[in-house]
């Protein structure tokens, strides 16, 4: 079976996009799905989180020398794979990935540039059940390339007005540019994943209701990511699984990953 490729996105930065892509990847792997996370953000936050997770599990500092950018230049993505835990690998990003658009300037036609990463990813698709992509919150060749090669996109919506506007812009961009202009062969919007800024706050509730009106209630994930202090701590510690606070976080992402699988099945049975 070829991997389902899922990109997490929003044009508004700081919406919890990286947190949710990494946690969903972790949850899918914990359920015995072979999972790859591709970090296409030069800030490399997903890479740093997963490397801290690996360091905790192995009780030693983890580093890497072969970046995603180097692997692209060698046309061999497999050479940069890092195993984080059973069933979970990452293609790690680093600041040098910001050079990717310039590197691709040798390909004159922009649409061909957009298609390039999709060609490189093909050998890996048979190795995994799911490939999760984390992207920067910008319109760029990197974002276009990720969306073009994806089967599905999940839009992460933090419950404030700017994030809602970013989500609307992202949906419009997917339809008008990635699907209509670049002819993305398989891309569908899987749904909107709500992330609460403050549990039970009137602004959060109002934004969520607005999102249901804008996108349709059936397009909003039934699982809402609540504000959890332990989730924030993972940026410092890596993902841990040691106590009831960890269990609470992991239980939420098991629900999200199950809903993702179910939504994909619904799409593919239509």
Coordinates of C-alpha atoms in Angstrom, one line a residue:
X1 CA 0.0 0.0 0.0
X2 CA 1.3 3.4 -0.9
X3 CA 1.5 6.0 1.9
X4 CA -1.2 8.6 2.3
X5 CA 0.5 12.0 2.3
X6 CA -1.0 14.6 4.7
X7 CA 0.2 18.3 4.9
X8 CA -0.7 20.4 8.0
X9 CA -1.0 24.1 7.2
X10 CA -2.4 27.6 7.7
X11 CA -1.1 30.9 6.3
X12 CA -1.0 32.3 9.9
X13 CA 2.1 31.5 11.8
X14 CA 2.0 30.3 15.4
X15 CA -1.3 28.3 15.0
X16 CA 0.0 25.0 16.5
X17 CA 0.7 23.6 13.0
X18 CA 4.0 22.0 14.0
X19 CA 2.8 20.8 17.3
X20 CA -0.1 19.0 15.7
X21 CA 1.7 17.5 12.8
X22 CA 4.4 16.0 15.1
X23 CA 1.9 14.8 17.7
X24 CA -0.3 13.2 15.0
X25 CA 2.8 11.5 13.5
X26 CA 3.7 10.2 17.0
X27 CA 0.2 8.9 17.6
X28 CA 0.0 7.1 14.2
X29 CA 3.3 5.4 14.9
X30 CA 2.2 4.4 18.3
X31 CA -0.7 2.6 16.7
X32 CA 1.7 0.5 14.6
X33 CA 1.4 2.6 11.4
X34 CA 4.7 3.1 9.6
X35 CA 5.0 6.9 9.6
X36 CA 7.4 9.5 8.2
X37 CA 7.4 13.2 9.1
X38 CA 8.9 15.5 6.4
X39 CA 10.0 18.8 7.9
X40 CA 9.8 21.3 5.1
X41 CA 10.1 24.4 7.4
X42 CA 13.7 25.8 7.5
X43 CA 13.0 26.8 11.1
X44 CA 13.2 23.1 11.8
X45 CA 10.9 23.1 14.9
X46 CA 9.5 19.7 14.1
X47 CA 13.0 18.3 13.6
X48 CA 14.2 19.7 17.0
X49 CA 11.1 18.3 18.8
X50 CA 11.6 14.8 17.3
X51 CA 15.4 14.8 18.0
X52 CA 14.8 15.7 21.6
X53 CA 12.2 12.9 21.7
X54 CA 14.8 10.4 20.3
X55 CA 17.5 11.7 22.8
X56 CA 15.1 11.0 25.7
X57 CA 14.3 7.5 24.5
X58 CA 17.9 6.6 23.9
X59 CA 19.4 8.6 26.8
X60 CA 22.0 10.3 24.6
X61 CA 22.2 13.5 22.6
X62 CA 21.0 13.0 19.0
X63 CA 22.5 15.0 16.1
X64 CA 22.6 14.6 12.3
X65 CA 24.9 15.6 9.5
X66 CA 22.9 14.9 6.4
X67 CA 20.1 17.4 6.0
X68 CA 17.0 17.3 3.8
X69 CA 18.6 19.9 1.5
X70 CA 21.7 17.7 1.0
X71 CA 19.5 14.7 0.3
X72 CA 17.6 16.7 -2.4
X73 CA 20.9 17.8 -4.0
X74 CA 21.9 14.2 -4.1
X75 CA 18.4 13.1 -5.3
X76 CA 18.3 10.6 -2.6
X77 CA 15.9 11.4 0.2
X78 CA 16.3 8.0 1.9
X79 CA 19.9 9.0 2.8
X80 CA 18.7 11.6 5.2
X81 CA 16.1 9.5 7.1
X82 CA 16.4 9.4 10.9
X83 CA 14.5 6.8 13.0
X84 CA 13.0 8.4 16.1
X85 CA 11.2 5.4 17.6
X86 CA 9.6 2.2 16.2
X87 CA 7.4 3.1 13.2
X88 CA 8.4 6.7 13.2
X89 CA 11.1 8.4 11.0
X90 CA 11.8 12.0 10.1
X91 CA 13.4 13.7 7.1
X92 CA 15.1 16.5 9.1
X93 CA 15.1 20.2 8.1
X94 CA 17.8 22.7 8.9
X95 CA 18.4 26.4 8.0
X96 CA 20.0 25.4 4.7
X97 CA 16.6 24.3 3.4
X98 CA 15.8 28.0 3.0
X99 CA 18.1 27.8 -0.1
X100 CA 15.7 25.3 -1.8
X101 CA 13.8 27.9 -3.9
X102 CA 17.1 29.3 -5.2
X103 CA 18.5 25.8 -5.9
X104 CA 15.4 25.2 -8.0
X105 CA 15.9 28.3 -10.1
X106 CA 17.8 26.2 -12.6
X107 CA 14.4 24.7 -13.6
X108 CA 12.9 27.5 -15.6
X109 CA 9.2 26.5 -15.5
X110 CA 7.7 27.2 -12.1
X111 CA 5.1 24.3 -12.4
X112 CA 8.0 21.9 -13.0
X113 CA 9.7 23.2 -9.9
X114 CA 6.5 22.5 -7.9
X115 CA 6.4 18.9 -9.3
X116 CA 10.1 18.2 -8.4
X117 CA 9.8 17.1 -4.8
X118 CA 6.9 14.8 -5.8
X119 CA 9.3 12.9 -8.0
X120 CA 11.9 12.5 -5.3
X121 CA 9.3 11.2 -2.7
X122 CA 8.1 8.3 -4.9
X123 CA 10.6 5.7 -3.7
X124 CA 9.6 6.3 -0.1
X125 CA 5.9 6.0 -0.6
X126 CA 6.0 2.2 -0.5
X127 CA 7.8 2.2 2.8
X128 CA 5.2 4.0 4.9
X129 CA 1.5 4.0 5.7
X130 CA 1.4 7.7 6.4
X131 CA 3.7 10.6 5.4
X132 CA 3.1 13.8 7.4
X133 CA 4.4 17.1 6.1
X134 CA 5.1 20.2 8.2
X135 CA 5.3 23.4 6.1
X136 CA 6.2 27.1 6.7
X137 CA 3.1 29.5 7.0
X138 CA 3.9 31.3 3.8
X139 CA 3.1 31.2 0.1
X140 CA 6.2 29.8 -1.4
X141 CA 7.7 27.1 -3.7
X142 CA 8.1 24.9 -0.5
X143 CA 4.4 25.2 0.4
X144 CA 3.3 24.7 -3.3
X145 CA 5.5 21.6 -3.6
X146 CA 4.2 20.0 -0.4
X147 CA 0.6 20.6 -1.3
X148 CA 1.1 19.3 -4.8
X149 CA 2.4 16.0 -3.6
X150 CA -0.2 15.5 -0.8
X151 CA -3.3 13.4 -0.9
X152 CA -4.8 15.4 1.9
X153 CA -4.4 18.7 3.8
X154 CA -5.4 19.4 7.4
X155 CA -5.8 23.1 8.2
X156 CA -4.9 23.9 11.8
X157 CA -7.2 26.6 13.2
X158 CA -6.2 28.3 16.4
X159 CA -9.3 30.0 17.9
X160 CA -8.7 33.6 17.1
X161 CA -9.8 35.8 14.2
X162 CA -6.4 36.1 12.4
X163 CA -6.0 32.3 12.4
X164 CA -9.6 32.0 10.9
X165 CA -8.7 34.5 8.2
X166 CA -5.4 32.6 7.5
X167 CA -7.4 29.3 7.2
X168 CA -9.9 30.9 4.8
X169 CA -7.0 32.2 2.7
X170 CA -5.3 28.8 2.8
X171 CA -8.4 27.0 1.5
X172 CA -8.8 29.5 -1.3
X173 CA -5.2 29.2 -2.3
X174 CA -5.4 25.4 -2.4
X175 CA -8.4 25.5 -4.7
X176 CA -7.3 28.4 -7.0
X177 CA -3.6 27.7 -7.2
X178 CA -2.6 24.2 -6.2
X179 CA -5.5 22.4 -7.7
X180 CA -6.6 24.6 -10.6
X181 CA -3.2 26.0 -11.7
X182 CA -0.7 23.3 -10.7
X183 CA -3.1 20.5 -11.2
X184 CA -2.4 18.7 -8.0
X185 CA -3.5 15.1 -8.8
X186 CA -5.0 13.9 -5.5
X187 CA -5.2 16.8 -3.1
X188 CA -8.3 17.0 -0.9
X189 CA -9.0 19.1 2.2
X190 CA -9.4 16.5 5.0
X191 CA -10.8 19.0 7.5
X192 CA -10.2 21.9 9.9
X193 CA -8.5 20.9 13.2
X194 CA -9.5 23.4 16.0
X195 CA -6.9 24.4 18.6
X196 CA -8.2 26.3 21.6
X197 CA -6.1 29.3 22.8
X198 CA -8.0 29.3 26.1
X199 CA -10.3 26.5 27.3
X200 CA -13.9 27.7 27.5
X201 CA -13.1 31.4 26.7
X202 CA -15.9 33.3 24.9
X203 CA -13.6 34.4 22.0
X204 CA -12.5 30.8 21.4
X205 CA -16.1 29.5 21.4
X206 CA -17.2 32.4 19.1
X207 CA -14.3 31.7 16.7
X208 CA -15.2 28.0 16.6
X209 CA -18.8 28.8 15.8
X210 CA -17.7 31.2 13.0
X211 CA -15.5 28.5 11.6
X212 CA -18.5 26.1 11.5
X213 CA -20.4 28.7 9.5
X214 CA -17.5 29.4 7.1
X215 CA -16.4 25.9 6.4
X216 CA -19.5 23.8 7.3
X217 CA -19.7 21.8 10.6
X218 CA -19.0 18.5 8.9
X219 CA -15.6 19.9 7.8
X220 CA -14.5 20.7 11.4
X221 CA -12.8 17.8 13.2
X222 CA -15.0 16.6 16.1
X223 CA -11.9 16.4 18.3
X224 CA -10.8 19.8 19.6
X225 CA -7.2 20.3 20.8
X226 CA -7.6 22.0 24.2
X227 CA -5.0 24.2 25.8
X228 CA -2.7 21.7 27.7
X229 CA 0.4 22.8 29.6
X230 CA 2.1 19.4 29.0
X231 CA 1.9 19.9 25.3
X232 CA 3.8 23.2 25.5
X233 CA 6.5 21.5 27.6
X234 CA 7.3 19.0 24.8
X235 CA 9.1 21.8 23.0
X236 CA 11.7 21.8 25.8
X237 CA 11.7 18.1 26.7
X238 CA 10.7 16.2 23.5
X239 CA 7.6 14.0 23.6
X240 CA 7.4 12.0 26.8
X241 CA 5.1 9.3 28.1
X242 CA 5.7 9.1 31.8
X243 CA 2.7 10.1 33.8
X244 CA -1.0 11.0 33.7
X245 CA -0.4 14.4 32.1
X246 CA 1.4 12.7 29.2
X247 CA -1.4 10.2 28.9
X248 CA -4.0 12.9 28.7
X249 CA -2.2 14.5 25.8
X250 CA -1.7 11.2 24.0
X251 CA -5.3 10.2 24.5
X252 CA -6.4 13.4 22.6
X253 CA -4.1 12.7 19.7
X254 CA -5.2 9.1 19.5
X255 CA -8.7 10.5 18.9
X256 CA -7.4 12.9 16.3
X257 CA -5.4 10.2 14.5
X258 CA -8.4 7.8 14.5
X259 CA -10.6 10.6 13.1
X260 CA -8.0 11.2 10.4
X261 CA -8.0 7.5 9.4
X262 CA -11.8 7.5 9.4
X263 CA -12.1 10.7 7.3
X264 CA -9.6 9.2 4.7
X265 CA -11.7 6.1 4.5
X266 CA -14.8 8.1 3.9
X267 CA -13.1 10.1 1.1
X268 CA -11.9 6.9 -0.6
X269 CA -15.2 5.1 -0.3
X270 CA -17.2 7.9 -2.0

